[in-house]
């Protein structure tokens, strides 16, 4: 299995930018798809962005054009670049990973809080 650790969360003003990092350790391989999820207060968890083994990316409509997911295989690290942040982006952000054969994301980070407020 793998261990995922998120970092980079914090308080940011509306319109600001923030980059989250997800460091993978353990039995991690490049054949893992990775994704960022978020869960706002009183809301269900939702997928924000995903990146496959071939670097194909997908984004939720709510963040498309503002967020960018990327990965550095040499560092076993995934990133989420967030720009033009709004209070609606306030949530706990989770990094997740899965193998090609998995039916769901198996590995999860502990989450990092992102708060967008003046």
PDB file of C-alpha atoms in Angstrom:
ATOM      1  CA  UNK A   1       0.000   0.000   0.000  1.00  0.00           C
ATOM      2  CA  UNK A   2       0.952   3.645  -0.172  1.00  0.00           C
ATOM      3  CA  UNK A   3       0.844   6.557   2.216  1.00  0.00           C
ATOM      4  CA  UNK A   4      -0.266   9.972   1.018  1.00  0.00           C
ATOM      5  CA  UNK A   5       0.482  13.191   2.861  1.00  0.00           C
ATOM      6  CA  UNK A   6      -1.014  16.514   1.795  1.00  0.00           C
ATOM      7  CA  UNK A   7       0.482  19.897   2.524  1.00  0.00           C
ATOM      8  CA  UNK A   8       0.088  23.498   1.463  1.00  0.00           C
ATOM      9  CA  UNK A   9      -3.335  24.297   2.840  1.00  0.00           C
ATOM     10  CA  UNK A  10      -4.084  27.471   4.715  1.00  0.00           C
ATOM     11  CA  UNK A  11      -5.939  30.763   4.691  1.00  0.00           C
ATOM     12  CA  UNK A  12      -6.091  32.741   1.478  1.00  0.00           C
ATOM     13  CA  UNK A  13      -8.050  35.806   0.381  1.00  0.00           C
ATOM     14  CA  UNK A  14     -10.657  35.625  -2.375  1.00  0.00           C
ATOM     15  CA  UNK A  15      -8.977  35.864  -5.739  1.00  0.00           C
ATOM     16  CA  UNK A  16      -5.782  34.450  -4.344  1.00  0.00           C
ATOM     17  CA  UNK A  17      -3.855  31.349  -5.262  1.00  0.00           C
ATOM     18  CA  UNK A  18      -2.618  28.310  -3.412  1.00  0.00           C
ATOM     19  CA  UNK A  19      -0.776  25.143  -4.373  1.00  0.00           C
ATOM     20  CA  UNK A  20      -1.351  21.864  -2.584  1.00  0.00           C
ATOM     21  CA  UNK A  21       1.155  19.025  -2.604  1.00  0.00           C
ATOM     22  CA  UNK A  22       0.612  15.308  -2.130  1.00  0.00           C
ATOM     23  CA  UNK A  23       3.677  13.246  -1.332  1.00  0.00           C
ATOM     24  CA  UNK A  24       3.398   9.495  -1.822  1.00  0.00           C
ATOM     25  CA  UNK A  25       5.509   6.964   0.009  1.00  0.00           C
ATOM     26  CA  UNK A  26       5.548   3.231   0.506  1.00  0.00           C
ATOM     27  CA  UNK A  27       4.665   0.824  -2.268  1.00  0.00           C
ATOM     28  CA  UNK A  28       3.932   3.514  -4.792  1.00  0.00           C
ATOM     29  CA  UNK A  29       4.321   3.122  -8.529  1.00  0.00           C
ATOM     30  CA  UNK A  30       3.715   5.294 -11.550  1.00  0.00           C
ATOM     31  CA  UNK A  31       0.796   3.036 -12.484  1.00  0.00           C
ATOM     32  CA  UNK A  32      -1.398   4.872 -10.005  1.00  0.00           C
ATOM     33  CA  UNK A  33      -4.066   7.334 -10.931  1.00  0.00           C
ATOM     34  CA  UNK A  34      -4.264  10.251  -8.538  1.00  0.00           C
ATOM     35  CA  UNK A  35      -6.971  12.702  -7.667  1.00  0.00           C
ATOM     36  CA  UNK A  36      -7.906  15.562  -5.407  1.00  0.00           C
ATOM     37  CA  UNK A  37     -11.190  15.527  -3.546  1.00  0.00           C
ATOM     38  CA  UNK A  38     -12.695  18.115  -1.272  1.00  0.00           C
ATOM     39  CA  UNK A  39     -15.399  18.258   1.346  1.00  0.00           C
ATOM     40  CA  UNK A  40     -16.901  21.539   2.438  1.00  0.00           C
ATOM     41  CA  UNK A  41     -18.668  22.105   5.728  1.00  0.00           C
ATOM     42  CA  UNK A  42     -21.980  20.275   5.661  1.00  0.00           C
ATOM     43  CA  UNK A  43     -21.379  19.091   2.110  1.00  0.00           C
ATOM     44  CA  UNK A  44     -20.652  15.750   0.500  1.00  0.00           C
ATOM     45  CA  UNK A  45     -17.202  14.857  -0.671  1.00  0.00           C
ATOM     46  CA  UNK A  46     -16.647  15.665  -4.324  1.00  0.00           C
ATOM     47  CA  UNK A  47     -13.890  14.980  -6.771  1.00  0.00           C
ATOM     48  CA  UNK A  48     -12.063  18.104  -7.863  1.00  0.00           C
ATOM     49  CA  UNK A  49      -9.512  16.837 -10.354  1.00  0.00           C
ATOM     50  CA  UNK A  50      -7.845  13.624 -11.433  1.00  0.00           C
ATOM     51  CA  UNK A  51      -4.778  12.653 -13.390  1.00  0.00           C
ATOM     52  CA  UNK A  52      -4.196   9.252 -14.949  1.00  0.00           C
ATOM     53  CA  UNK A  53      -1.061   7.249 -15.586  1.00  0.00           C
ATOM     54  CA  UNK A  54      -0.815   8.823 -19.036  1.00  0.00           C
ATOM     55  CA  UNK A  55      -1.266  12.341 -17.608  1.00  0.00           C
ATOM     56  CA  UNK A  56      -4.823  12.661 -18.861  1.00  0.00           C
ATOM     57  CA  UNK A  57      -6.584  15.127 -16.595  1.00  0.00           C
ATOM     58  CA  UNK A  58     -10.202  15.717 -15.655  1.00  0.00           C
ATOM     59  CA  UNK A  59     -11.741  18.554 -13.679  1.00  0.00           C
ATOM     60  CA  UNK A  60     -14.987  19.284 -11.949  1.00  0.00           C
ATOM     61  CA  UNK A  61     -16.967  21.993 -13.705  1.00  0.00           C
ATOM     62  CA  UNK A  62     -16.738  24.179 -10.621  1.00  0.00           C
ATOM     63  CA  UNK A  63     -12.949  24.401 -10.831  1.00  0.00           C
ATOM     64  CA  UNK A  64     -12.300  24.012 -14.544  1.00  0.00           C
ATOM     65  CA  UNK A  65     -10.057  26.782 -15.794  1.00  0.00           C
ATOM     66  CA  UNK A  66      -8.988  27.718 -12.277  1.00  0.00           C
ATOM     67  CA  UNK A  67      -7.359  24.572 -10.891  1.00  0.00           C
ATOM     68  CA  UNK A  68      -4.557  22.525 -12.404  1.00  0.00           C
ATOM     69  CA  UNK A  69      -3.563  19.032 -11.327  1.00  0.00           C
ATOM     70  CA  UNK A  70      -0.089  17.754 -12.113  1.00  0.00           C
ATOM     71  CA  UNK A  71       2.341  15.109 -10.991  1.00  0.00           C
ATOM     72  CA  UNK A  72       6.078  14.655 -10.728  1.00  0.00           C
ATOM     73  CA  UNK A  73       6.755  10.940 -11.007  1.00  0.00           C
ATOM     74  CA  UNK A  74      10.406  11.312 -10.043  1.00  0.00           C
ATOM     75  CA  UNK A  75       9.320  12.833  -6.735  1.00  0.00           C
ATOM     76  CA  UNK A  76       6.195  10.690  -6.335  1.00  0.00           C
ATOM     77  CA  UNK A  77       4.304  13.897  -5.741  1.00  0.00           C
ATOM     78  CA  UNK A  78       1.057  15.291  -7.078  1.00  0.00           C
ATOM     79  CA  UNK A  79       0.056  18.933  -7.023  1.00  0.00           C
ATOM     80  CA  UNK A  80      -3.082  20.992  -7.215  1.00  0.00           C
ATOM     81  CA  UNK A  81      -2.563  24.571  -8.322  1.00  0.00           C
ATOM     82  CA  UNK A  82      -5.567  26.657  -7.336  1.00  0.00           C
ATOM     83  CA  UNK A  83      -6.151  30.172  -8.654  1.00  0.00           C
ATOM     84  CA  UNK A  84      -8.952  32.724  -8.477  1.00  0.00           C
ATOM     85  CA  UNK A  85     -10.134  31.186  -5.259  1.00  0.00           C
ATOM     86  CA  UNK A  86     -13.575  31.978  -3.892  1.00  0.00           C
ATOM     87  CA  UNK A  87     -15.206  31.274  -0.512  1.00  0.00           C
ATOM     88  CA  UNK A  88     -17.008  28.362  -2.197  1.00  0.00           C
ATOM     89  CA  UNK A  89     -13.635  26.656  -2.501  1.00  0.00           C
ATOM     90  CA  UNK A  90     -13.321  26.478   1.280  1.00  0.00           C
ATOM     91  CA  UNK A  91     -13.054  22.805   2.197  1.00  0.00           C
ATOM     92  CA  UNK A  92     -10.810  20.054   3.408  1.00  0.00           C
ATOM     93  CA  UNK A  93      -8.852  18.839   0.415  1.00  0.00           C
ATOM     94  CA  UNK A  94      -7.855  15.192   0.193  1.00  0.00           C
ATOM     95  CA  UNK A  95      -5.343  13.481  -2.046  1.00  0.00           C
ATOM     96  CA  UNK A  96      -6.241  10.009  -3.274  1.00  0.00           C
ATOM     97  CA  UNK A  97      -4.686   7.292  -5.399  1.00  0.00           C
ATOM     98  CA  UNK A  98      -5.749   4.075  -7.042  1.00  0.00           C
ATOM     99  CA  UNK A  99      -4.331   1.396  -9.294  1.00  0.00           C
ATOM    100  CA  UNK A 100      -5.683   0.686 -12.751  1.00  0.00           C
ATOM    101  CA  UNK A 101      -7.368  -2.466 -11.452  1.00  0.00           C
ATOM    102  CA  UNK A 102      -9.054  -0.718  -8.529  1.00  0.00           C
ATOM    103  CA  UNK A 103     -12.738   0.110  -8.723  1.00  0.00           C
ATOM    104  CA  UNK A 104     -12.302   3.041  -6.368  1.00  0.00           C
ATOM    105  CA  UNK A 105      -9.630   5.230  -4.858  1.00  0.00           C
ATOM    106  CA  UNK A 106      -7.982   3.001  -2.291  1.00  0.00           C
ATOM    107  CA  UNK A 107      -5.424   5.268  -0.686  1.00  0.00           C
ATOM    108  CA  UNK A 108      -6.200   8.566   0.978  1.00  0.00           C
ATOM    109  CA  UNK A 109      -4.307  11.340   2.643  1.00  0.00           C
ATOM    110  CA  UNK A 110      -5.317  12.916   5.930  1.00  0.00           C
ATOM    111  CA  UNK A 111      -6.573  16.088   4.303  1.00  0.00           C
ATOM    112  CA  UNK A 112      -5.497  19.711   4.422  1.00  0.00           C
ATOM    113  CA  UNK A 113      -7.754  22.657   5.183  1.00  0.00           C
ATOM    114  CA  UNK A 114      -8.176  25.420   2.634  1.00  0.00           C
ATOM    115  CA  UNK A 115     -10.051  28.486   3.817  1.00  0.00           C
ATOM    116  CA  UNK A 116     -10.869  31.335   1.449  1.00  0.00           C
ATOM    117  CA  UNK A 117     -11.909  34.434   3.361  1.00  0.00           C
ATOM    118  CA  UNK A 118     -11.229  38.154   3.503  1.00  0.00           C
TER     119      UNK A 118
END
